XYZ file of C-alpha atoms in Angstrom:
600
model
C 114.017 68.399 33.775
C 117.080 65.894 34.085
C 117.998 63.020 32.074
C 120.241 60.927 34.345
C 121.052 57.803 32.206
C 124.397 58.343 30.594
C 123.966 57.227 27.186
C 120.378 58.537 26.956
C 122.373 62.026 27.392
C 124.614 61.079 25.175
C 121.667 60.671 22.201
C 119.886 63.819 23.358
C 123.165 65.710 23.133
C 124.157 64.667 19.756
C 120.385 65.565 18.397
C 120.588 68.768 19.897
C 123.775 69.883 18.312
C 122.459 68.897 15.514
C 119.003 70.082 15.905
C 116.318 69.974 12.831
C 118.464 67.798 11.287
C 118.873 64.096 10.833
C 120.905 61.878 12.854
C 121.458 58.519 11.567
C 121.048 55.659 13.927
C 124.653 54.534 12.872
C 125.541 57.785 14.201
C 124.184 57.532 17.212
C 125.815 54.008 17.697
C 129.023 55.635 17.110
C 128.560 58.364 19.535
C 126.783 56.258 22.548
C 129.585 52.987 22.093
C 132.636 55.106 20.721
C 132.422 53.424 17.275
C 132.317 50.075 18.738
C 128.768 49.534 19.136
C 127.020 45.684 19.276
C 125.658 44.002 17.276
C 121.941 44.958 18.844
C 122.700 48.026 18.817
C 119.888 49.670 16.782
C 117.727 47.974 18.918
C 119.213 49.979 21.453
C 119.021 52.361 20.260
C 115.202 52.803 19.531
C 114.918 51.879 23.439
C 117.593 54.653 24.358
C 114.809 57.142 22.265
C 111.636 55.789 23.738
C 112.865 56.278 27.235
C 114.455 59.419 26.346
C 111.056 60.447 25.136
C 109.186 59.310 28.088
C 111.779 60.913 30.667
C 111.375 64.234 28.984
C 107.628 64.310 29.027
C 104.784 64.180 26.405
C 105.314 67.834 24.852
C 108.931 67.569 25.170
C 109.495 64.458 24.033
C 107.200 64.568 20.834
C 109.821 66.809 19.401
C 111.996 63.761 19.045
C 111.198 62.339 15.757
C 111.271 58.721 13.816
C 112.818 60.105 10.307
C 114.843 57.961 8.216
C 117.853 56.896 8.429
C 117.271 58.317 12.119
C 116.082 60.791 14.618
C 115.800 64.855 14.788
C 114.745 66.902 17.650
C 112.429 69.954 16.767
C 114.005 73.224 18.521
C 113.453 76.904 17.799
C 116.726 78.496 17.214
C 116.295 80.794 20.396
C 115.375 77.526 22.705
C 118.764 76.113 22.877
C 121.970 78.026 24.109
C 123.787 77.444 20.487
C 120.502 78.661 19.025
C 121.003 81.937 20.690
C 124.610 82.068 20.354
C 124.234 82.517 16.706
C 121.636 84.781 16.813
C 123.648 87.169 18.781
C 126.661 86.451 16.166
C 124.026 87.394 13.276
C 122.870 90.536 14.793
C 126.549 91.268 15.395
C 126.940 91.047 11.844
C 123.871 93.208 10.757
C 125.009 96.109 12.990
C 128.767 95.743 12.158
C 127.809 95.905 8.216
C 125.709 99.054 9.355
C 128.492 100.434 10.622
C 127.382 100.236 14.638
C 130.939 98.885 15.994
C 130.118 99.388 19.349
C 126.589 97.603 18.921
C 128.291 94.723 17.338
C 130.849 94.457 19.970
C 127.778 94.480 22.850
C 126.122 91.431 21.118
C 129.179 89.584 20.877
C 130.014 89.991 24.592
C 126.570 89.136 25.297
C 126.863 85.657 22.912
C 130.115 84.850 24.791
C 128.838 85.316 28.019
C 126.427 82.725 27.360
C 129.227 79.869 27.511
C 130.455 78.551 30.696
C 133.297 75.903 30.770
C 134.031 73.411 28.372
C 131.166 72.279 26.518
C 129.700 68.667 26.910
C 131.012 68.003 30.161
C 128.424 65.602 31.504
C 128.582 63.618 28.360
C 129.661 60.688 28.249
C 131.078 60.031 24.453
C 134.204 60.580 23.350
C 133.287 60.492 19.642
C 130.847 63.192 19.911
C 133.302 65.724 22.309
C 136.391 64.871 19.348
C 133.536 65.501 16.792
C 131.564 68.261 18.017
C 133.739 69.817 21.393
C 136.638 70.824 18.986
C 133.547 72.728 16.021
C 131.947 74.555 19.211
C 135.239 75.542 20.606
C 136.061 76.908 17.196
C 133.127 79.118 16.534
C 133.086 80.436 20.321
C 137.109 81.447 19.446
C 135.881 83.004 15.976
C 133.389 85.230 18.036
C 135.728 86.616 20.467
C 138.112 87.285 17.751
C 135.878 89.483 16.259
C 134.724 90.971 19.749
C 138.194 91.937 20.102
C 139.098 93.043 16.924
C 135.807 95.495 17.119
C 137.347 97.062 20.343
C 140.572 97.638 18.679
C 139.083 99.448 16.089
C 137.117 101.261 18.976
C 140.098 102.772 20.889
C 139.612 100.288 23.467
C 143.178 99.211 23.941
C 144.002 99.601 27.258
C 140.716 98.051 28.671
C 141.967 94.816 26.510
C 145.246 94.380 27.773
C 144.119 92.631 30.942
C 142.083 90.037 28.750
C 144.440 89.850 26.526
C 147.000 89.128 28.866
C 145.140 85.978 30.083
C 144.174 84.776 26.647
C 147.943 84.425 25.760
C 148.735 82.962 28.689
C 145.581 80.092 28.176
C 147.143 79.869 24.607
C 150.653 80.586 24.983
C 151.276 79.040 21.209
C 148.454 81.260 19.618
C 149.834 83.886 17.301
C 146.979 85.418 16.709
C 146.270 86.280 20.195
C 149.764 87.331 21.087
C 149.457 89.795 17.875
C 146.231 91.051 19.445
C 147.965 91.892 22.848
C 151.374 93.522 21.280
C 149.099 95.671 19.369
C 147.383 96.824 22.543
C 150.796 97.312 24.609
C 152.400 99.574 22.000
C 148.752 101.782 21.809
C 148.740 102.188 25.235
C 151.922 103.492 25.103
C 153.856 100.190 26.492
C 156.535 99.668 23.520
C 158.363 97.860 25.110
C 156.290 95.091 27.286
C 154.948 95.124 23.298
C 157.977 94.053 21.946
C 158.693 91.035 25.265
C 155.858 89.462 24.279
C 156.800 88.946 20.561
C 160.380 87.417 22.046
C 158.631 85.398 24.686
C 156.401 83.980 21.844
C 158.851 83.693 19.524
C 161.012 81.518 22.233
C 157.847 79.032 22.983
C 156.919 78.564 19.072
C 160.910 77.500 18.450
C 160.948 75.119 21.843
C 157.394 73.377 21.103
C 157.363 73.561 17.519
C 160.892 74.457 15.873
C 159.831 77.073 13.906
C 159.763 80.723 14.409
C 156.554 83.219 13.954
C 155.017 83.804 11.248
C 153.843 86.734 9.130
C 151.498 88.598 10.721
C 153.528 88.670 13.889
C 156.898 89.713 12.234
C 155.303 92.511 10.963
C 153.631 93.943 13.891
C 157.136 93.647 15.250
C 158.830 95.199 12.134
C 155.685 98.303 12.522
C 156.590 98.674 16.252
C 159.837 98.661 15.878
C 159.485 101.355 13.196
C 156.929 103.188 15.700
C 153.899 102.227 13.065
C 150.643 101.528 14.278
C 149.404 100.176 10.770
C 146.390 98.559 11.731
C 144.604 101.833 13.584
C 142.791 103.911 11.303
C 143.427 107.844 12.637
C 146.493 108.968 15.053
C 148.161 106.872 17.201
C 149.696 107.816 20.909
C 151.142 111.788 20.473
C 154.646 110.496 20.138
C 154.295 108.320 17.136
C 155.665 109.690 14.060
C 153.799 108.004 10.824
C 155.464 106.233 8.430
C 154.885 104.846 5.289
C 152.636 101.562 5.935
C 153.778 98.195 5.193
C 151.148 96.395 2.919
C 150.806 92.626 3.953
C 150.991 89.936 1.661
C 147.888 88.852 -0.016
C 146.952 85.044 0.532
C 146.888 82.942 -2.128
C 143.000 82.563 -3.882
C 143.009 78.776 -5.572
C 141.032 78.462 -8.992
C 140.563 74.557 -8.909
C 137.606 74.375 -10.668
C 137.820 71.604 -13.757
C 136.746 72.876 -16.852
C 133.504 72.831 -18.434
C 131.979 70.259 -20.683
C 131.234 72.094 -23.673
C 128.024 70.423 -24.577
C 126.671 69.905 -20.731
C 122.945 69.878 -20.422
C 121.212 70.193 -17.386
C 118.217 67.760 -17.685
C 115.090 67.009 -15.428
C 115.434 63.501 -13.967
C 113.310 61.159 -14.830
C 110.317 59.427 -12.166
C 110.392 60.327 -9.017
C 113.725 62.007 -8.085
C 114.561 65.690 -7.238
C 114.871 67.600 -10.289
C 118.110 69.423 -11.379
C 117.202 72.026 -13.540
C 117.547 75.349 -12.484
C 120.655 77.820 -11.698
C 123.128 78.086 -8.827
C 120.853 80.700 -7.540
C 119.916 77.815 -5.152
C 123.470 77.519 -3.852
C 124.355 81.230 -3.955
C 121.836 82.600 -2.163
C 123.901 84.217 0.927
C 120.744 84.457 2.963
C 120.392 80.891 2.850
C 120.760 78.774 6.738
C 123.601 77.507 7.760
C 122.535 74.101 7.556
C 122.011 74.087 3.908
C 125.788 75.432 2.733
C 126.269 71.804 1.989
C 124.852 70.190 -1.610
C 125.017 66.698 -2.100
C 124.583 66.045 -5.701
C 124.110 61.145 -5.720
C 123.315 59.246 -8.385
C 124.619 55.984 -10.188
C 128.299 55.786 -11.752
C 128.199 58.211 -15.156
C 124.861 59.784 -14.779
C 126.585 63.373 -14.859
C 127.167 64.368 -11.264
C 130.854 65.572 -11.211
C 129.484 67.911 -14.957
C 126.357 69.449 -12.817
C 129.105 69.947 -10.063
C 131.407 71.545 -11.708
C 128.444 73.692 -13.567
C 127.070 74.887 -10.707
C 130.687 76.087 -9.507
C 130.881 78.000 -12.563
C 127.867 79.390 -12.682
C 128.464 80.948 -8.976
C 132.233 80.927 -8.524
C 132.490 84.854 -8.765
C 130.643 85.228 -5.377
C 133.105 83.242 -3.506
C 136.496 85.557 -3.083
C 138.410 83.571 -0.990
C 138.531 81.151 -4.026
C 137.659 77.975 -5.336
C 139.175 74.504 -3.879
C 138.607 71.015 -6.112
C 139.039 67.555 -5.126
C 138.578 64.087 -6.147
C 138.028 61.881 -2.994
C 138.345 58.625 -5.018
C 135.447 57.611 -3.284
C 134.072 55.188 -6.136
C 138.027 53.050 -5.902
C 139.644 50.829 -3.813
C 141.802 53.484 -1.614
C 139.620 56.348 -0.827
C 141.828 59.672 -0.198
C 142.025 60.209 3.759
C 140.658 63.642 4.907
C 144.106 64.690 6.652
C 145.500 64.508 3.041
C 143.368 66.841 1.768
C 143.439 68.891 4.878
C 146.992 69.428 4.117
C 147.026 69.885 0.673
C 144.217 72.392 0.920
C 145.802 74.572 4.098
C 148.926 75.003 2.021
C 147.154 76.042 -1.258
C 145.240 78.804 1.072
C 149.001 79.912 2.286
C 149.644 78.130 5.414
C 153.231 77.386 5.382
C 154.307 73.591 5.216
C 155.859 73.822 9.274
C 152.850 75.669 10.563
C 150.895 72.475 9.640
C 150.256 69.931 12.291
C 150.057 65.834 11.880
C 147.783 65.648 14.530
C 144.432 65.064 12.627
C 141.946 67.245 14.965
C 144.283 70.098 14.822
C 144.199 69.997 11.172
C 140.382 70.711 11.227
C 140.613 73.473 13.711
C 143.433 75.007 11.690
C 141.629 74.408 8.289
C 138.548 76.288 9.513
C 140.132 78.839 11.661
C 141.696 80.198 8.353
C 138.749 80.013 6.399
C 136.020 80.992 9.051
C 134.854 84.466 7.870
C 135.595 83.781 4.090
C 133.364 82.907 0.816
C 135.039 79.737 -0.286
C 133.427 77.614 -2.356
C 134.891 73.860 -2.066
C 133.778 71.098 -4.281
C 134.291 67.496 -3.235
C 134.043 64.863 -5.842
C 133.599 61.481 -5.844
C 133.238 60.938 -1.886
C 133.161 57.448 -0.333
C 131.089 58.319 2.612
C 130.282 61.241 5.287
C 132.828 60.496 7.509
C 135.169 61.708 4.675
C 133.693 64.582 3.540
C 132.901 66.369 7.171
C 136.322 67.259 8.318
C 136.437 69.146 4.884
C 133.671 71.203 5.798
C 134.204 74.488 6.866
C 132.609 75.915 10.083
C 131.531 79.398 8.553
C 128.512 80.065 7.145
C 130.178 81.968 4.205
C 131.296 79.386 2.294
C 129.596 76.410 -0.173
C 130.261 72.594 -0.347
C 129.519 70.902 -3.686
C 129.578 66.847 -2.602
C 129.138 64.075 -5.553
C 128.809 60.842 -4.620
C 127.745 57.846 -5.502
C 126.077 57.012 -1.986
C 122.724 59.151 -0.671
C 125.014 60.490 2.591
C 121.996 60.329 4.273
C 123.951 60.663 7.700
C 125.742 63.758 6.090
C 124.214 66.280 9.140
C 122.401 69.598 7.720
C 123.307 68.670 3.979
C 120.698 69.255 1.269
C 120.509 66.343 -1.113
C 119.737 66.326 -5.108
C 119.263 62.769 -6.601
C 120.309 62.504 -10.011
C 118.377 60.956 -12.273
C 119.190 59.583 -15.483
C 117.889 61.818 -18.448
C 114.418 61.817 -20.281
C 114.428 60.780 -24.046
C 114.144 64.122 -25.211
C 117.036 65.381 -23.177
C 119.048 62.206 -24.601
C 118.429 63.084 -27.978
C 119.605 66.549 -27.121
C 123.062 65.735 -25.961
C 123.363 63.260 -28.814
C 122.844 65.966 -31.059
C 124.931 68.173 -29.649
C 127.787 65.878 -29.876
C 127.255 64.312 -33.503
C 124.871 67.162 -34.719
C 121.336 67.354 -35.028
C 120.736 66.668 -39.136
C 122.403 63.716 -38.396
C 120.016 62.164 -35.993
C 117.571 63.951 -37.357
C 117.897 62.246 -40.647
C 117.784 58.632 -38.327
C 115.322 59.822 -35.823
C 114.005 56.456 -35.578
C 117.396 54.937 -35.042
C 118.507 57.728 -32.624
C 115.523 57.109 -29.959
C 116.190 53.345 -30.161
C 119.960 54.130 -29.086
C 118.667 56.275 -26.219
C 116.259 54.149 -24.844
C 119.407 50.937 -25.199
C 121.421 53.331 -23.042
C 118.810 54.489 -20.440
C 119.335 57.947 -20.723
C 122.556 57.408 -18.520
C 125.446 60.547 -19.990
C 128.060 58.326 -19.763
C 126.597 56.040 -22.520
C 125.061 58.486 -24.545
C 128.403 60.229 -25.031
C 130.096 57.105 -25.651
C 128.393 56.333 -27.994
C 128.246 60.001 -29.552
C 132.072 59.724 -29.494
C 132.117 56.697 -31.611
C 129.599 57.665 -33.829
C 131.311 60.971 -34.472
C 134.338 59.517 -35.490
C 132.507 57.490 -38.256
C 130.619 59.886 -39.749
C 129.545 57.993 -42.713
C 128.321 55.324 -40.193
C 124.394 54.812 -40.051
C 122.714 55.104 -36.750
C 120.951 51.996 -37.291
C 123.924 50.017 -37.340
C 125.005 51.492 -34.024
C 121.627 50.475 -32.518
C 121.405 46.803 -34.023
C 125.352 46.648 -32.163
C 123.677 48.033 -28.816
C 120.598 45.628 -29.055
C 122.452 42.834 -28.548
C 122.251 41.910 -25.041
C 125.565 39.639 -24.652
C 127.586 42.752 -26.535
C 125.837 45.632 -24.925
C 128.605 46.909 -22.666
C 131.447 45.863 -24.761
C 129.988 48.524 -27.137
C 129.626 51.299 -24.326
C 133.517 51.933 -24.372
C 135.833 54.422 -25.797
C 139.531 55.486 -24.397
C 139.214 55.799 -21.087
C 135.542 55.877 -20.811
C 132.871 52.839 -20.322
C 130.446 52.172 -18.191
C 131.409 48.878 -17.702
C 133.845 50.467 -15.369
C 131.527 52.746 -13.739
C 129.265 49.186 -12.810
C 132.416 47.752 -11.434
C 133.059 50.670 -8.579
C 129.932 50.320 -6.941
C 129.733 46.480 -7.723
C 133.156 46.292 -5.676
C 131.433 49.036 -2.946
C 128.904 46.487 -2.134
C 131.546 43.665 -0.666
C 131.561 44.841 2.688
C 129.500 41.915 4.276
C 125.864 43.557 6.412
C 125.848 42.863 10.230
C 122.346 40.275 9.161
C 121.412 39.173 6.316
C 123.197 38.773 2.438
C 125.289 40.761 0.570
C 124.075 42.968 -1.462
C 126.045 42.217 -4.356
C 124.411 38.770 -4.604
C 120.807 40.495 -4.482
C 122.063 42.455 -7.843
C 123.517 39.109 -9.352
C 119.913 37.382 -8.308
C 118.475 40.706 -10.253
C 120.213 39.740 -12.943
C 118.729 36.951 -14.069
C 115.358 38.239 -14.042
C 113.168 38.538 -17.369
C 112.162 42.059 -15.975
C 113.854 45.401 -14.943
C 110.499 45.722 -12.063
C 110.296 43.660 -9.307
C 109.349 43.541 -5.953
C 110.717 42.487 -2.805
C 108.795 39.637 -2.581
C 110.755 38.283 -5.945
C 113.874 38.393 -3.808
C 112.618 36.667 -0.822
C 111.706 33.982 -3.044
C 114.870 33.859 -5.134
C 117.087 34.270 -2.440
C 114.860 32.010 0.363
C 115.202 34.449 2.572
C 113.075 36.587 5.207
C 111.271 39.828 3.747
C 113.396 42.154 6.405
C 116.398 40.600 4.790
C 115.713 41.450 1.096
C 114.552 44.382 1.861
C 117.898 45.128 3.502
C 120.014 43.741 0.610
C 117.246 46.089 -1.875
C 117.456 49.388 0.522
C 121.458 49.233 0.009
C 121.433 48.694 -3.949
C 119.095 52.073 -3.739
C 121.817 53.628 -1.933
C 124.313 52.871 -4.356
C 121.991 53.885 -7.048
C 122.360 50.731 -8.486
C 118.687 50.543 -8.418
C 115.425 52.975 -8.212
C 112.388 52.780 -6.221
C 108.978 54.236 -7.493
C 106.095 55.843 -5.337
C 104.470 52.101 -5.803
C 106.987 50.855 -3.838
C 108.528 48.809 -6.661
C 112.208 48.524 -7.777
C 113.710 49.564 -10.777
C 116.407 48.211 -12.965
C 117.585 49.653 -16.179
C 118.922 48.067 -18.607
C 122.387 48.829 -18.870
C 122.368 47.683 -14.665
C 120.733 44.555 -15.811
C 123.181 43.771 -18.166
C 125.951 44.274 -15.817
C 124.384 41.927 -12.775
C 124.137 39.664 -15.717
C 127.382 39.708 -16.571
C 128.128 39.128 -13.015
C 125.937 36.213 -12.265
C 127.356 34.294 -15.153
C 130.527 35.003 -14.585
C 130.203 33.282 -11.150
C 128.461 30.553 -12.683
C 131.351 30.066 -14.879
C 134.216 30.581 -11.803
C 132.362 27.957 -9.605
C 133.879 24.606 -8.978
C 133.054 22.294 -11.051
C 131.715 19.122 -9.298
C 132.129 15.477 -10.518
């Protein structure tokens, strides 16, 4: 069958490539209008998928399904070309670990042969070929890589130089490849066309990029030169006399992981939410799909996500080899960090040298997950401001693990499992307060200890705040530190210590929520209207009648304070509102009362 409308290609190619997974409508605006899309354009939308339904039949087009924030088309991995692409990569794999080279070489012919031309070609979206054209090119470069390396190791030099020959002359910059084909030359007994095509590489990297070859290319040189064939286990051609090998450098392996709380507790959350406990089994499991090498750990400001994070990462940091990479995204502040930033910073802590590392930002990706595509790396992203920051930091193998906090869901994060943190139970809170302070003590105030817990809301943040303070006045009672923490107007003043408050955490996502909503209010006026409420429940009704305003538009402004996880939703349907949020939207609604104009 044939879908000839443009941009209804242009949604059934970005569910495809991204099949049984989400794809947010905002997504799919930004892929069918180039991230200029109307202001009707979820309407659109929703007609683009109805008629793409209806043009691809009933059967077909009942695989394309309504889940939130968006659409997913239903596709068994061998019904799709990519689909059986990878499974001729994984059976490569199996058979190469077995030891069949020649077996492994056969299935990644076969995979290659599967792709003809450049991929998306009839599509009609430039955001989705920068997005996705570059990733598939990638992975379809990664397999015949390895197809090629597997005939070197077979004997099957001579056969490659013809290939070879035309892949360096496609990709006349690409050391790699030019490595590949000197290597053949000098095994077939062809020193010296060997050795032009190191000069005539050498003479295009200085021209196009002033800088000369690197490494690995210098030292197949240096091991021709010194008639070595170093990277052929047995005898070379008859007239090669071994030498000594030359042992290459070993690339850096990064240890970035932050350390440990000492008293970190993993805790169940409470009401409906994913729970947490449990080891990083779940995230080291190397049998585990592709699509779920990427953990999202969301949840309000201070309710533990960067310690379960950085616990996980301990707990399975061993497995990854190629190393551990850390990074704060400064997603929760004014000035997120931009992904090319980190690109860079992370490409030179893996090795790369400073002048092999491009500006241009879709080179950096390629380059960033060419060097890491075969390797266990586990990379944890903290504090991310949204998915369009974290995915360029994703790598394209299937090796490696991505830790994500954030205060947002990244519901539009494609293939990425989510855990919602929730804040802790009160027998979890009185755990960690013991463990800071020490359990006779609240044990001798048990009364007094569970009234601080519930005060706080079982949010970490608080809890050790107030653990902190209480620890450095021993001879304090615990039921002065509750009567401070009961009073309403002095609640967060009291939830601060050094550097720590929650006050602070309130005001990131209080700023997040400026960004004015294509309809409707602003969801930081929703939390102000929240705060003024006798109640932490409340439905959406309330709002419409608080705010005047229609029940789609509420529930807009409601949806994107759960998102923020500045507010909870129950199985009932209601909202929730703790009490430490309440007493920040109070804070902020009279504080606007008392920066309004005064009028005569």
């Amino acid at each position: 069958m044939t879908v000839a409308a443009p941009r209804q290609r242009v949604v059934l190619a970005a569910l495809l490539l991204n099949a049984n997974r989400v794809v947010s409508v905002d997504r799919l605006e930004d892929f069918v209008w180039d991230d200029t899309p109307p202001s009707s354009g979820p309407a659109v939308i929703r007609t683009y998928v109805m008629r793409l339904r209806q043009a691809l039949g009933p059967k077909a087009g009942a695989r394309i399904v309504t889940r939130a924030p968006g659409y997913l088309v239903e596709v068994d991995g061998q019904e799709t070309d990519l689909g059986r692409f990878d499974s001729h990569r994984e059976r490569a794999s199996a058979l190469a670990m077995a030891g069949d080279l020649a077996g492994a070489s056969a299935e990644l012919g076969t995979a290659l042969s599967m792709w003809h031309q450049s991929p998306l070609q009839d599509v009609q979206s430039s955001t989705l070929r920068d997005i996705e054209v570059r990733h598939l090119e990638e992975r379809y470069f990664q397999a015949l890589s390895w197809r090629l390396d597997l005939d070197m190791q077979l004997g099957r030099h001579a056969d490659l130089v013809p290939e070879l020959w035309r892949l360096t002359r496609e990709n006349p910059l690409h050391e790699g490849l030019a490595a590949k084909l000197m290597l053949a030359l000098f095994r077939s007994g062809r020193q010296s066309d060997a050795l032009n095509v190191f000069h005539q590489i050498r003479a295009a990297l200085i021209e196009k990029l002033a800088t000369e070859p690197g490494t690995e290319l210098q030292q197949v040189q240096q091991q021709i030169l010194a008639s070595e064939d170093a990277r052929l286990t047995g005898p070379g051609p008859a007239d090669v006399r071994p030498v000594t090998r030359i042992a290459a450098p070993s690339p850096p392996r990064p240890a970035q992981l932050p350390a440990m709380l000492p008293d970190f507790l993993p805790w169940p959350s409470a009401g409906p939410r994913s729970p947490v406990d449990g080891p990083a089994s779940t995230l080291s499991d190397p049998t585990a799909p592709p699509r779920e090498t990427t953990t999202v750990i969301s949840g309000s400001g201070g309710v533990g996500k960067t310690c379960l994070a950085v616990h996980w990462a301990h707990a399975c940091r061993k497995e990854y080899t190629r190393g551990q990479l850390y990074a704060s995204l400064g997603g929760s502040g004014d000035h997120p960090v931009r992904p090319s930033d980190l690109l860079t910073r992370f490409l030179r802590d893996l090795g790369v040298p400073q002048a092999r590392i491009p500006q241009d930002d879709a080179e950096l990706v390629g380059l960033y997950r060419s060097v890491v595509a075969d390797s266990k790396l586990l990379v944890v992203l903290d504090d991310a401001h949204s998915a369009a920051q974290v995915r360029p930091l994703i790598p394209g193998g299937i090796h490696s693990r991505v830790l994500v906090t954030s205060r947002n869901r990244l519901a539009d994060l494609e293939g990425a499992r989510t855990v919602v943190l929730g804040c802790m139970t009160e027998d979890s809170s009185l755990r960690l307060l013991s463990s800071i302070i020490g359990r006779a003590r609240v044990d001798a105030e048990l009364a007094a200890a569970r009234q601080i817990v519930r005060i706080c809301s079982g949010l970490p943040l608080a809890l050790r705040i107030v653990g902190i303070r209480l620890l450095g006045r021993p001879h304090r009672p615990l039921a002065g530190m509750a009567d401070r923490l009961a009073r309403a107007d002095r609640l967060l003043d009291e939830l601060s210590v050094g550097d720590l408050s929650v006050r602070g955490c309130f005001d990131a996502g209080y700023q997040a929520l400026s960004a004015a909503p294509r309809h409707g209010f602003h969801a930081n006026v929703a939390l102000r209207i929240l705060g003024t409420l006798e109640t932490g429940i409340l439905s959406t009704a309330v709002l419409v009648e608080r705010l005047g305003c229609s029940f789609i538009e509420a529930e807009d402004a409601l949806d994107r304070l759960v998102d923020a996880n500045l507010l909870q939703q129950d199985s009932s349907g209601r909202y929730l509102l703790s009490s430490l949020t309440q007493a920040y939207a109070r804070e902020q609604s009279i504080a606007l009362c008392e920066n309004a104009p005064q009028v005569a």
